[in-house]
Amino acid sequence: MKRLTRTLTRQLLWAALLALLLSGCQNEPEAAAPTISPTVPAAAAPTVDVTNVPPAAASDLSFITIAIDAPFPPFEDIDEFGTIVGFDADVMANIAPQAGFEYEFVVTSYDQGFLPSIASGEFDAAMSALVIPEEPTAGIAFTAPYLELGQVLVVRANETAIQSYQDILPGTPIGVEENSSGAATAEQIGIPAADLHLFESIPAALQALIDGAVNGVIIDSDDAEHFATTYFQQLKIAGGSGREAWISHKAYGIAVAADNELLRQALDEAIAQAQADGTIDRLARAWLIEDDTIRAGESLIGTPANELVIGISGGLKDLDPADLQPDLISWEIKSNTMSGLFWHTADNQLTPLLFDTLTISEDKKEYTFSLRDGIIFPDGSNLSAEDVRWSVLRSARLGNWLVNAFLKDENGDGFADEDAVTVVDALTVKFTLASPISYFPSLLATPPYFIISDECFSPNADPQSTCGGIGPYTIQEWVPDEKLQLKANPQWPGPAPAFENIQVRFYPSAQRMRESLAIGAIDLAWTGLADSDLVELRDTPDYRVWTGPASFKSHLI
C-alpha cells in the first residue's frame, strides 16, 4: 500500500517497533535498562543546542540535525541495519552536498511535538513527507516544495462522457486505493460512499478500470502519468496531462525555524538545483511510482500506424518446432518466426533459403547441403551444420513422426539413427534417408525440420519457449491466451517482411473477435469467423473480405 494516513498508522508502527526493541532486553534482568535511540547518524552526534540561535554565516551550516518520523514508506523507512531509507532520505542525500552541510536524521514522532521541536531549536529541520500548509505555522518556515503532486481522474482511453471529475454522475463507480490521498479527494469532491470501490493498490484499481468494473480511478498524478503513458491505448487522464487536470494538490517541503533564514535559503537553492538537473524526478520515479504491470487487454483507440494487429479465434499452445501435434495457428506462427533449409514463398513456391548448394547422391538417399555463411539466430549465435543436426535429431528424439518416418533407421526402433544427420564440416551437413523420397525438400520446409539454436532451446520439449529461429519475424513477447508480439527480423535472409511490427491477439470466441474488429482494436480477423459473419461483412463498406485460393496451403500426401 503506497499512500498511508499518517497519524494512526505511524503511531501503531512506532509503538510496535518500540515494543519489539524493549522485549528483546527482557531476558537480561540484571543489566541496566537500555536507552532506545532510533537514530541514523551520518556522523558523530553533536551536542544538542536548544538556545534557538540561528546560524549567522554559511560556515555555521556545516552540520544539522533533521527530525524524521519513520517508518512511513515509501517516503521514509528503517532497513534491517537501522538506516533511514526512502524517497526523503535519497532527496536529502542529494541536496545536502549542494547546500554544503552534513546531517543526521533523528527519528521522532510527528504527533509528539514534531514541529514545535524545530521552532524551539531542538532540531534544525524536519523532513518527513510534510505537506506545506496553506496557513503559516507559528515559528515554522517551509522551503520551496521539493515535490508537488496532484490527484487526477484516470478513465478509459475511449471515454467521451467523462471529461473531468465534474462530469461524474451519481451511480458512477469510481475506484480508489484504500487509505490514500485519492480516497480522501474522492470524499472531498462528493463521490458517494456507495459509488466508491476500494482497492489494495493502484495497479489493482486500474485493472478494474480496464476490465470495466469501475468507470474512473482517482490517483496521484505521478502514477497516473506513468500508467497513462505506458498503457496509452487503454488509459488516459481526464482533462489532459499537466496541472490543469489536477483535482487537488499537495506540496511537500522541509520545515525549519522561522528565523533560520540562512538554512532555508541554502535548502531552497539545493532543491532548485536537484529539480533542474532531474535528480528529484528520477528519485520520484524510483520510490513513488507503483510499477506493477497490469493486463492491458486490447487497444481502445484503434491500432498503431506502425503495427498490424491480427485477431485469431483460438489460442497458441506452443512455439516448439518439434511439437508432435501441430495445429493451424501454431504451424503458421512458427512458419513466420523460424524456418528450415527450404521455405515457401508468399505464392507458395518452394525455394532454397539457408544453403548455397545441394548435392543429391545417385541413389537419391543422401542430401548434402552447403550452408550459407553469416546467418544469425535471434540469440546472436551463428548458424552451423551442428545446429542443423541438433535441431532435426532433437525432433526425432522427441518422437516427431515427420522426421522418424523418413530418415535412416537401421535398427528399426522407430527413431532416426544418430548418423541419419551428420556434420561434414562447420557449414556442411548430410541427411541420409531410409528410402528415396521425391518430396523430401518439401519436408525440410516444415516445422519439425526448422533449425533452432541449441544455445537457446532446451534439448527437451520446450513449448513455452520464445526463442524462435531464423524467420521473417522475431518473437518479442508472448502472453498466452492474450497476445503475441512480433518484430521484423533484420537478420532474415529472405525478402523483407511487409510489416515492421505485428501483434497477434487471441480470442476465446469468434464473437469476441468480431466485437474487437468493430471497435478497431484489430486490423484483421484471420481465423474463426462464421460464414454468416463473412457474408454480412462483405456487404459493409468499412470491411474487405479476402479469400485465399484453394491451393493456398500445401498438404503433404
Coordinates of C-alpha atoms in Angstrom, one line a residue:
M1 CA 0.0 0.0 0.0
K2 CA 1.7 3.2 -1.2
R3 CA -0.2 6.1 0.4
L4 CA -1.0 5.7 4.2
T5 CA -2.8 8.1 6.5
R6 CA -0.1 9.5 8.8
T7 CA -1.5 9.7 12.3
L8 CA -2.9 6.3 13.3
T9 CA -0.6 4.2 11.1
R10 CA 2.5 5.9 12.3
Q11 CA 1.5 5.6 16.0
L12 CA 0.8 1.9 15.6
L13 CA 4.0 1.1 13.7
W14 CA 6.2 3.1 16.1
A15 CA 4.6 1.5 19.1
A16 CA 5.2 -1.9 17.6
L17 CA 8.9 -1.1 16.9
L18 CA 9.3 0.3 20.5
A19 CA 7.7 -2.8 22.0
L20 CA 9.9 -5.1 19.9
L21 CA 13.1 -3.3 21.0
L22 CA 12.1 -3.5 24.6
S23 CA 11.0 -7.1 24.5
G24 CA 14.5 -8.1 23.2
C25 CA 16.0 -7.0 26.5
Q26 CA 13.6 -8.6 29.0
N27 CA 15.7 -11.8 29.2
E28 CA 18.6 -9.8 30.9
P29 CA 17.0 -8.5 34.1
E30 CA 20.4 -7.7 35.8
A31 CA 21.5 -5.5 33.0
A32 CA 20.8 -1.8 33.1
A33 CA 17.8 -0.8 31.1
P34 CA 18.9 0.2 27.6
T35 CA 18.4 3.7 26.2
I36 CA 16.5 3.4 23.0
S37 CA 17.8 5.9 20.4
P38 CA 16.3 5.1 17.0
T39 CA 18.6 7.5 15.1
V40 CA 20.6 7.0 12.0
P41 CA 23.8 9.0 12.4
A42 CA 25.7 10.3 9.3
A43 CA 28.5 11.4 11.6
A44 CA 29.1 11.7 15.4
A45 CA 26.1 13.3 17.0
P46 CA 26.7 16.9 18.1
T47 CA 25.7 18.3 21.4
V48 CA 22.1 19.4 21.1
D49 CA 21.8 23.2 21.2
V50 CA 18.4 24.4 22.5
T51 CA 19.2 28.1 22.7
N52 CA 17.4 28.7 19.4
V53 CA 20.2 30.8 18.0
P54 CA 20.0 30.8 14.2
P55 CA 23.3 30.5 12.2
A56 CA 25.0 33.8 11.5
A57 CA 27.1 32.6 8.5
A58 CA 27.2 29.8 5.9
S59 CA 30.0 28.2 7.9
D60 CA 27.6 27.6 10.7
L61 CA 25.7 25.2 8.5
S62 CA 28.4 22.5 8.5
F63 CA 26.2 20.1 10.4
I64 CA 22.4 20.0 11.0
T65 CA 20.0 17.6 12.7
I66 CA 16.8 16.6 10.9
A67 CA 13.8 15.2 12.6
I68 CA 12.1 12.4 10.7
D69 CA 9.1 10.2 11.5
A70 CA 9.7 6.6 10.4
P71 CA 8.5 4.2 9.2
F72 CA 6.3 5.9 6.6
P73 CA 7.1 4.1 3.3
P74 CA 7.9 4.9 0.6
F75 CA 8.9 8.4 1.9
E76 CA 10.9 7.0 4.9
D77 CA 11.6 3.7 6.4
I78 CA 14.2 1.9 8.5
D79 CA 16.1 -1.0 7.0
E80 CA 17.5 -4.1 8.8
F81 CA 20.7 -2.2 9.6
G82 CA 18.9 0.7 11.3
T83 CA 19.5 3.1 8.4
I84 CA 16.9 5.6 7.2
V85 CA 15.9 4.8 3.6
G86 CA 13.2 6.0 1.2
F87 CA 12.4 8.9 -1.1
D88 CA 13.1 11.7 1.5
A89 CA 16.3 10.1 2.6
D90 CA 17.6 10.0 -1.0
V91 CA 16.5 13.5 -1.7
M92 CA 18.4 14.8 1.3
A93 CA 21.4 12.7 0.4
N94 CA 21.5 14.6 -2.9
I95 CA 20.7 18.2 -1.8
A96 CA 22.9 18.2 1.4
P97 CA 26.2 18.3 -0.6
Q98 CA 24.7 21.1 -2.7
A99 CA 23.8 23.1 0.4
G100 CA 27.2 22.4 1.9
F101 CA 26.4 20.6 5.2
E102 CA 26.4 17.2 6.7
Y103 CA 23.4 16.0 8.6
E104 CA 21.9 13.4 11.0
F105 CA 18.4 12.0 10.9
V106 CA 16.8 11.7 14.3
V107 CA 13.7 9.5 14.4
T108 CA 10.9 11.1 16.4
S109 CA 7.2 11.2 16.5
Y110 CA 5.2 13.7 14.4
D111 CA 2.4 13.5 16.9
Q112 CA 4.6 14.4 20.0
G113 CA 5.8 17.9 19.4
F114 CA 7.4 17.3 16.0
L115 CA 7.2 20.9 14.6
P116 CA 7.5 22.7 18.0
S117 CA 10.8 21.0 18.4
I118 CA 12.0 22.7 15.3
A119 CA 10.7 26.1 16.5
S120 CA 12.4 25.7 19.8
G121 CA 15.8 24.8 18.3
E122 CA 15.9 21.2 19.4
F123 CA 16.3 20.1 15.8
D124 CA 17.5 22.2 12.8
A125 CA 14.9 20.9 10.3
A126 CA 12.2 18.3 9.8
M127 CA 11.7 16.2 6.6
S128 CA 9.0 13.6 6.8
A129 CA 6.6 13.8 3.9
L130 CA 5.5 17.1 5.3
V131 CA 2.7 18.8 3.3
I132 CA 3.2 22.6 3.2
P133 CA 0.2 24.0 5.0
E134 CA -2.0 26.7 3.5
E135 CA -1.8 28.7 6.7
P136 CA 1.6 29.5 8.3
T137 CA 2.6 27.5 11.4
A138 CA 3.8 29.6 14.3
G139 CA 7.6 29.6 14.5
I140 CA 8.0 27.4 11.4
A141 CA 9.0 28.2 7.8
F142 CA 8.9 25.8 4.9
T143 CA 11.3 25.5 2.0
A144 CA 10.2 25.7 -1.6
P145 CA 8.4 22.4 -2.5
Y146 CA 10.8 19.6 -3.4
L147 CA 7.8 17.6 -4.6
E148 CA 4.4 18.5 -5.8
L149 CA 1.6 16.0 -6.6
G150 CA -2.0 16.3 -7.7
Q151 CA -4.9 14.0 -7.6
V152 CA -6.3 13.2 -11.0
L153 CA -9.1 11.1 -12.6
V154 CA -8.0 8.3 -14.9
V155 CA -10.6 7.0 -17.3
R156 CA -10.5 4.5 -20.2
A157 CA -8.8 5.8 -23.4
N158 CA -12.1 5.8 -25.4
E159 CA -14.1 7.6 -22.7
T160 CA -16.1 10.5 -24.1
A161 CA -18.7 11.3 -21.4
I162 CA -16.4 12.0 -18.5
Q163 CA -14.0 14.8 -19.4
S164 CA -13.3 15.8 -15.8
Y165 CA -14.3 14.9 -12.3
Q166 CA -17.2 17.4 -12.5
D167 CA -18.8 15.0 -15.1
I168 CA -19.1 12.2 -12.6
L169 CA -22.8 11.5 -12.1
P170 CA -24.3 9.7 -9.1
G171 CA -24.2 6.0 -9.6
T172 CA -20.9 6.1 -11.5
P173 CA -18.5 3.5 -10.0
I174 CA -15.1 5.2 -9.1
G175 CA -12.1 3.3 -7.8
V176 CA -9.5 4.5 -5.3
E177 CA -6.7 2.9 -3.3
E178 CA -7.8 2.4 0.3
N179 CA -6.4 4.8 2.9
S180 CA -4.9 7.0 0.1
S181 CA -4.9 10.7 -0.9
G182 CA -7.1 9.5 -3.8
A183 CA -9.7 8.2 -1.4
A184 CA -9.6 11.5 0.6
T185 CA -10.0 13.5 -2.6
A186 CA -13.0 11.4 -3.8
E187 CA -14.7 12.2 -0.5
Q188 CA -13.9 15.9 -0.7
I189 CA -15.4 16.2 -4.2
G190 CA -18.6 14.5 -3.0
I191 CA -18.4 11.0 -4.5
P192 CA -21.0 9.0 -2.5
A193 CA -19.6 6.1 -0.5
A194 CA -21.9 3.7 -2.3
D195 CA -20.1 4.6 -5.6
L196 CA -16.6 4.2 -4.2
H197 CA -14.7 0.9 -4.8
L198 CA -11.7 0.4 -2.6
F199 CA -8.6 -1.5 -3.9
E200 CA -5.4 -2.6 -2.2
S201 CA -3.2 -1.0 -4.8
I202 CA -3.2 1.4 -7.7
P203 CA -2.5 -1.3 -10.3
A204 CA -5.5 -3.3 -9.0
A205 CA -7.7 -0.2 -9.3
L206 CA -6.5 0.5 -12.8
Q207 CA -7.0 -3.2 -13.8
A208 CA -10.6 -2.9 -12.6
L209 CA -11.0 0.2 -14.8
I210 CA -9.7 -1.6 -17.9
D211 CA -11.9 -4.6 -17.1
G212 CA -15.0 -2.3 -16.8
A213 CA -15.7 -2.8 -13.1
V214 CA -15.3 1.0 -12.5
N215 CA -15.6 4.0 -14.8
G216 CA -12.8 6.0 -13.3
V217 CA -9.9 5.9 -10.8
I218 CA -8.6 8.8 -8.7
I219 CA -4.9 8.5 -8.0
D220 CA -1.7 10.6 -7.6
S221 CA -0.6 12.5 -10.8
D222 CA 2.8 10.8 -10.9
D223 CA 1.2 7.3 -11.0
A224 CA -1.4 8.5 -13.5
E225 CA 1.2 9.9 -15.9
H226 CA 3.2 6.7 -15.7
F227 CA 0.3 4.3 -16.4
A228 CA -1.4 6.6 -19.0
T229 CA 1.9 6.8 -20.9
T230 CA 2.7 3.1 -20.6
Y231 CA -0.9 2.0 -21.5
F232 CA -1.9 4.8 -23.7
Q233 CA -4.2 2.6 -25.8
Q234 CA -6.2 1.8 -22.7
L235 CA -6.0 4.7 -20.2
K236 CA -5.9 8.5 -20.2
I237 CA -6.1 11.3 -17.7
A238 CA -9.4 13.1 -17.8
G239 CA -8.8 16.7 -18.6
G240 CA -5.4 16.1 -20.2
S241 CA -1.9 16.0 -18.8
G242 CA -0.4 18.7 -16.6
R243 CA -1.7 20.7 -13.7
E244 CA -4.9 21.7 -15.4
A245 CA -6.1 18.1 -14.8
W246 CA -5.4 18.2 -11.0
I247 CA -8.4 17.9 -8.8
S248 CA -6.4 18.6 -5.6
H249 CA -2.8 19.5 -4.9
K250 CA -0.1 18.7 -2.3
A251 CA 3.3 20.3 -2.0
Y252 CA 6.0 18.7 0.2
G253 CA 8.6 20.8 1.9
I254 CA 11.3 20.8 4.6
A255 CA 10.4 22.6 7.8
V256 CA 12.9 24.9 9.5
A257 CA 12.7 27.5 12.3
A258 CA 11.1 30.7 11.0
D259 CA 14.1 32.8 12.0
N260 CA 16.6 30.4 10.4
E261 CA 16.6 32.2 7.1
L262 CA 20.2 31.1 6.2
L263 CA 19.3 27.4 6.3
R264 CA 16.1 27.8 4.4
Q265 CA 17.8 29.7 1.6
A266 CA 20.6 27.1 1.4
L267 CA 17.9 24.3 1.1
D268 CA 15.9 26.3 -1.4
E269 CA 19.0 26.7 -3.7
A270 CA 19.9 23.0 -3.4
I271 CA 16.3 21.9 -4.1
A272 CA 16.2 24.1 -7.2
Q273 CA 19.4 22.5 -8.4
A274 CA 18.1 19.0 -7.8
Q275 CA 14.9 19.8 -9.7
A276 CA 16.7 21.4 -12.6
D277 CA 19.1 18.5 -13.2
G278 CA 16.3 15.9 -13.0
T279 CA 17.5 14.3 -9.7
I280 CA 14.2 14.6 -7.9
D281 CA 12.2 13.4 -10.9
R282 CA 14.5 10.3 -11.1
L283 CA 14.1 9.6 -7.4
A284 CA 10.3 10.1 -7.5
R285 CA 10.1 7.5 -10.3
A286 CA 12.2 5.1 -8.3
W287 CA 10.4 5.4 -5.0
L288 CA 6.9 6.8 -5.5
I289 CA 5.5 5.2 -8.7
E290 CA 4.0 1.8 -8.5
D291 CA 5.4 0.0 -11.5
D292 CA 3.5 -3.3 -11.2
T293 CA 2.3 -4.5 -14.6
I294 CA -1.4 -4.7 -15.4
R295 CA -3.2 -6.8 -18.0
A296 CA -3.8 -4.1 -20.6
G297 CA -6.0 -6.0 -23.0
E298 CA -6.7 -4.7 -26.4
S299 CA -6.5 -1.1 -27.7
L300 CA -9.5 1.1 -27.1
I301 CA -8.3 3.8 -29.6
G302 CA -7.6 1.8 -32.7
T303 CA -4.3 0.2 -33.8
P304 CA -0.9 2.0 -34.1
A305 CA 0.1 3.2 -37.6
N306 CA 3.3 1.2 -37.5
E307 CA 1.8 -2.1 -36.4
L308 CA -0.5 -4.7 -38.0
V309 CA -2.8 -6.2 -35.4
I310 CA -4.3 -9.7 -36.3
G311 CA -7.1 -11.3 -34.4
I312 CA -7.4 -15.1 -34.1
S313 CA -10.2 -17.1 -32.7
G314 CA -8.3 -19.6 -30.7
G315 CA -5.0 -19.9 -28.8
L316 CA -1.4 -20.7 -29.4
K317 CA -0.4 -23.8 -27.4
D318 CA 3.3 -23.9 -28.1
L319 CA 6.2 -22.5 -30.0
D320 CA 8.4 -25.6 -30.2
P321 CA 9.0 -26.8 -33.8
A322 CA 9.3 -30.4 -32.6
D323 CA 5.6 -30.4 -31.3
L324 CA 4.0 -33.7 -32.1
Q325 CA 0.5 -32.4 -32.7
P326 CA 0.8 -29.1 -34.6
D327 CA -2.4 -27.1 -35.3
L328 CA -3.1 -24.4 -37.9
I329 CA -2.3 -21.5 -35.6
S330 CA 1.0 -22.8 -34.2
W331 CA 2.1 -24.1 -37.6
E332 CA 1.5 -20.6 -39.2
I333 CA 3.2 -18.7 -36.3
K334 CA 6.2 -21.0 -36.4
S335 CA 6.4 -20.5 -40.2
N336 CA 6.8 -16.8 -39.6
T337 CA 9.3 -17.0 -36.7
M338 CA 11.6 -19.8 -37.8
S339 CA 12.4 -21.8 -41.0
G340 CA 14.2 -24.8 -42.4
L341 CA 16.7 -25.2 -45.2
F342 CA 13.8 -24.6 -47.7
W343 CA 10.8 -22.3 -47.3
H344 CA 7.6 -21.5 -49.1
T345 CA 7.3 -18.0 -50.6
A346 CA 4.1 -16.0 -50.4
D347 CA 2.8 -17.5 -53.6
N348 CA 3.5 -21.0 -52.3
Q349 CA 6.7 -21.7 -54.2
L350 CA 9.4 -23.9 -52.6
T351 CA 12.7 -22.2 -52.6
P352 CA 16.2 -22.6 -51.1
L353 CA 16.8 -20.4 -48.0
L354 CA 19.7 -21.4 -45.6
F355 CA 22.0 -23.1 -48.0
D356 CA 24.0 -22.2 -51.1
T357 CA 24.4 -25.7 -52.8
L358 CA 22.7 -29.1 -52.6
T359 CA 24.2 -32.4 -53.8
I360 CA 22.0 -35.5 -54.1
S361 CA 23.5 -38.9 -54.2
E362 CA 22.9 -41.2 -57.2
D363 CA 20.6 -43.4 -55.1
K364 CA 18.6 -40.3 -54.1
K365 CA 19.1 -41.2 -50.4
E366 CA 21.8 -38.7 -49.4
Y367 CA 21.2 -34.9 -49.4
T368 CA 24.3 -32.8 -48.7
F369 CA 23.9 -29.1 -48.0
S370 CA 26.5 -26.4 -48.0
L371 CA 25.1 -23.8 -45.7
R372 CA 25.1 -20.0 -46.2
D373 CA 27.8 -18.3 -44.1
G374 CA 26.9 -15.4 -41.7
I375 CA 23.3 -16.4 -40.9
I376 CA 22.5 -15.4 -37.3
F377 CA 19.9 -16.7 -34.8
P378 CA 17.9 -14.2 -32.7
D379 CA 20.0 -15.1 -29.7
G380 CA 23.1 -13.9 -31.6
S381 CA 24.7 -17.2 -32.4
N382 CA 25.8 -18.2 -35.9
L383 CA 24.1 -20.9 -37.9
S384 CA 26.3 -24.0 -38.3
A385 CA 26.0 -27.6 -39.5
E386 CA 25.9 -28.7 -35.9
D387 CA 22.7 -26.6 -35.3
V388 CA 21.0 -28.3 -38.2
R389 CA 22.0 -31.8 -36.9
W390 CA 21.0 -30.9 -33.3
S391 CA 17.6 -29.4 -34.3
V392 CA 16.5 -32.3 -36.6
L393 CA 17.7 -35.1 -34.3
R394 CA 16.0 -33.3 -31.4
S395 CA 12.7 -33.5 -33.2
A396 CA 13.4 -37.2 -33.9
R397 CA 14.3 -37.9 -30.3
L398 CA 11.1 -36.2 -29.1
G399 CA 9.2 -38.6 -31.3
N400 CA 8.1 -36.4 -34.3
W401 CA 6.7 -38.6 -37.0
L402 CA 7.6 -36.3 -39.9
V403 CA 11.3 -36.9 -39.1
N404 CA 11.4 -40.5 -37.9
A405 CA 9.3 -41.9 -40.7
F406 CA 11.7 -40.7 -43.4
L407 CA 15.3 -40.6 -42.1
K408 CA 17.5 -43.7 -41.9
D409 CA 16.5 -46.1 -39.1
E410 CA 18.6 -49.2 -39.5
N411 CA 17.8 -50.7 -36.1
G412 CA 14.1 -50.4 -36.7
D413 CA 13.3 -48.8 -33.3
G414 CA 11.1 -46.1 -34.9
F415 CA 13.6 -43.3 -34.2
A416 CA 16.0 -41.8 -36.8
D417 CA 19.6 -43.1 -36.3
E418 CA 22.2 -40.7 -34.8
D419 CA 24.0 -40.7 -38.1
A420 CA 20.9 -40.0 -40.1
V421 CA 22.1 -36.4 -40.0
T422 CA 25.9 -35.9 -39.9
V423 CA 28.2 -32.9 -39.9
V424 CA 30.7 -32.9 -42.7
D425 CA 32.3 -29.6 -41.7
A426 CA 31.3 -26.4 -39.9
L427 CA 29.0 -25.4 -42.8
T428 CA 28.2 -28.7 -44.5
V429 CA 25.6 -31.2 -43.3
K430 CA 24.3 -34.5 -44.8
F431 CA 20.9 -36.2 -44.4
T432 CA 20.5 -39.9 -45.1
L433 CA 17.0 -41.2 -45.9
A434 CA 15.5 -44.6 -45.3
S435 CA 14.4 -44.7 -48.9
P436 CA 14.2 -42.2 -51.8
I437 CA 11.5 -39.5 -51.3
S438 CA 10.8 -37.1 -54.1
Y439 CA 9.2 -34.6 -51.8
F440 CA 12.0 -34.5 -49.2
P441 CA 12.8 -30.8 -49.9
S442 CA 9.1 -30.0 -49.0
L443 CA 9.5 -31.8 -45.7
L444 CA 12.6 -29.6 -45.0
A445 CA 10.3 -26.6 -45.1
T446 CA 8.0 -27.9 -42.3
P447 CA 8.4 -27.1 -38.5
P448 CA 9.9 -30.4 -37.4
Y449 CA 12.9 -29.6 -39.7
F450 CA 13.1 -25.9 -38.7
I451 CA 16.6 -25.0 -37.5
I452 CA 16.9 -23.6 -33.9
S453 CA 19.8 -22.7 -31.7
D454 CA 21.0 -25.2 -29.1
E455 CA 22.1 -22.2 -27.0
C456 CA 18.5 -21.0 -26.6
F457 CA 16.2 -24.0 -26.8
S458 CA 16.1 -26.9 -24.3
P459 CA 17.0 -30.3 -25.6
N460 CA 13.7 -31.5 -24.1
A461 CA 10.2 -30.4 -25.2
D462 CA 10.1 -26.6 -24.7
P463 CA 6.5 -25.5 -25.6
Q464 CA 6.8 -22.1 -23.8
S465 CA 10.0 -21.0 -25.5
T466 CA 10.0 -17.6 -27.2
C467 CA 13.5 -18.1 -28.8
G468 CA 12.1 -18.6 -32.3
G469 CA 14.6 -19.4 -35.1
I470 CA 15.6 -17.8 -38.4
G471 CA 12.3 -16.4 -39.6
P472 CA 10.9 -13.2 -41.1
Y473 CA 9.9 -12.1 -37.6
T474 CA 11.4 -12.4 -34.1
I475 CA 9.3 -13.0 -31.0
Q476 CA 9.3 -10.0 -28.7
E477 CA 6.6 -11.2 -26.2
W478 CA 4.1 -13.9 -25.8
V479 CA 1.3 -13.6 -23.3
P480 CA -0.6 -17.0 -23.5
D481 CA -4.3 -16.6 -24.4
E482 CA -3.8 -12.8 -24.9
K483 CA -1.2 -11.7 -27.5
L484 CA 2.0 -12.4 -29.4
Q485 CA 4.2 -9.5 -30.3
L486 CA 6.4 -9.9 -33.4
K487 CA 9.1 -7.7 -35.0
A488 CA 10.7 -7.8 -38.4
N489 CA 14.0 -9.8 -38.2
P490 CA 16.9 -7.7 -39.5
Q491 CA 18.9 -11.0 -39.9
W492 CA 16.3 -12.7 -42.1
P493 CA 17.9 -13.9 -45.3
G494 CA 14.7 -13.9 -47.4
P495 CA 12.6 -11.0 -48.8
A496 CA 11.9 -8.2 -46.3
P497 CA 8.7 -8.7 -44.3
A498 CA 5.7 -6.5 -45.3
F499 CA 5.3 -5.1 -41.8
E500 CA 7.8 -3.9 -39.2
N501 CA 5.6 -4.9 -36.3
I502 CA 2.8 -7.4 -35.9
Q503 CA 0.7 -8.1 -32.9
V504 CA -1.4 -11.3 -32.9
R505 CA -4.3 -11.2 -30.4
F506 CA -6.1 -14.4 -29.3
Y507 CA -9.8 -14.5 -28.6
P508 CA -11.9 -17.2 -26.8
S509 CA -14.7 -16.9 -29.4
A510 CA -15.4 -15.6 -32.9
Q511 CA -18.0 -13.3 -31.4
R512 CA -15.4 -11.6 -29.2
M513 CA -13.0 -11.2 -32.1
R514 CA -15.8 -9.6 -34.2
E515 CA -16.5 -7.2 -31.4
S516 CA -12.9 -6.2 -31.4
L517 CA -12.9 -5.8 -35.1
A518 CA -15.9 -3.5 -34.8
I519 CA -14.2 -1.1 -32.4
G520 CA -11.0 -1.1 -34.4
A521 CA -8.9 -3.0 -31.8
I522 CA -7.6 -5.3 -34.6
D523 CA -6.9 -4.7 -38.3
L524 CA -7.6 -8.2 -39.5
A525 CA -9.6 -11.2 -38.3
W526 CA -7.8 -14.2 -39.5
T527 CA -9.5 -17.4 -38.4
G528 CA -12.7 -18.4 -36.8
L529 CA -15.4 -16.1 -38.3
A530 CA -18.5 -17.9 -39.4
D531 CA -19.7 -17.9 -42.9
S532 CA -22.6 -15.7 -41.9
D533 CA -20.2 -13.2 -40.5
L534 CA -18.2 -13.1 -43.7
V535 CA -21.4 -12.7 -45.8
E536 CA -22.5 -9.8 -43.6
L537 CA -19.1 -8.1 -43.5
R538 CA -18.6 -8.4 -47.2
D539 CA -21.5 -6.1 -47.8
T540 CA -20.2 -3.5 -45.3
P541 CA -18.1 -0.7 -46.9
D542 CA -15.9 -0.5 -43.8
Y543 CA -14.5 -4.0 -44.3
R544 CA -12.9 -6.1 -47.0
V545 CA -13.1 -9.9 -47.1
W546 CA -10.2 -11.7 -48.5
T547 CA -10.4 -15.4 -49.5
G548 CA -7.3 -17.3 -50.4
P549 CA -7.1 -19.7 -53.4
A550 CA -7.8 -23.4 -52.9
S551 CA -4.1 -24.1 -53.3
F552 CA -3.0 -21.5 -50.7
K553 CA -1.9 -24.2 -48.2
S554 CA 0.3 -27.2 -49.1
H555 CA -0.6 -30.6 -48.0
L556 CA 1.8 -33.5 -47.9
I557 CA 0.2 -36.7 -49.1

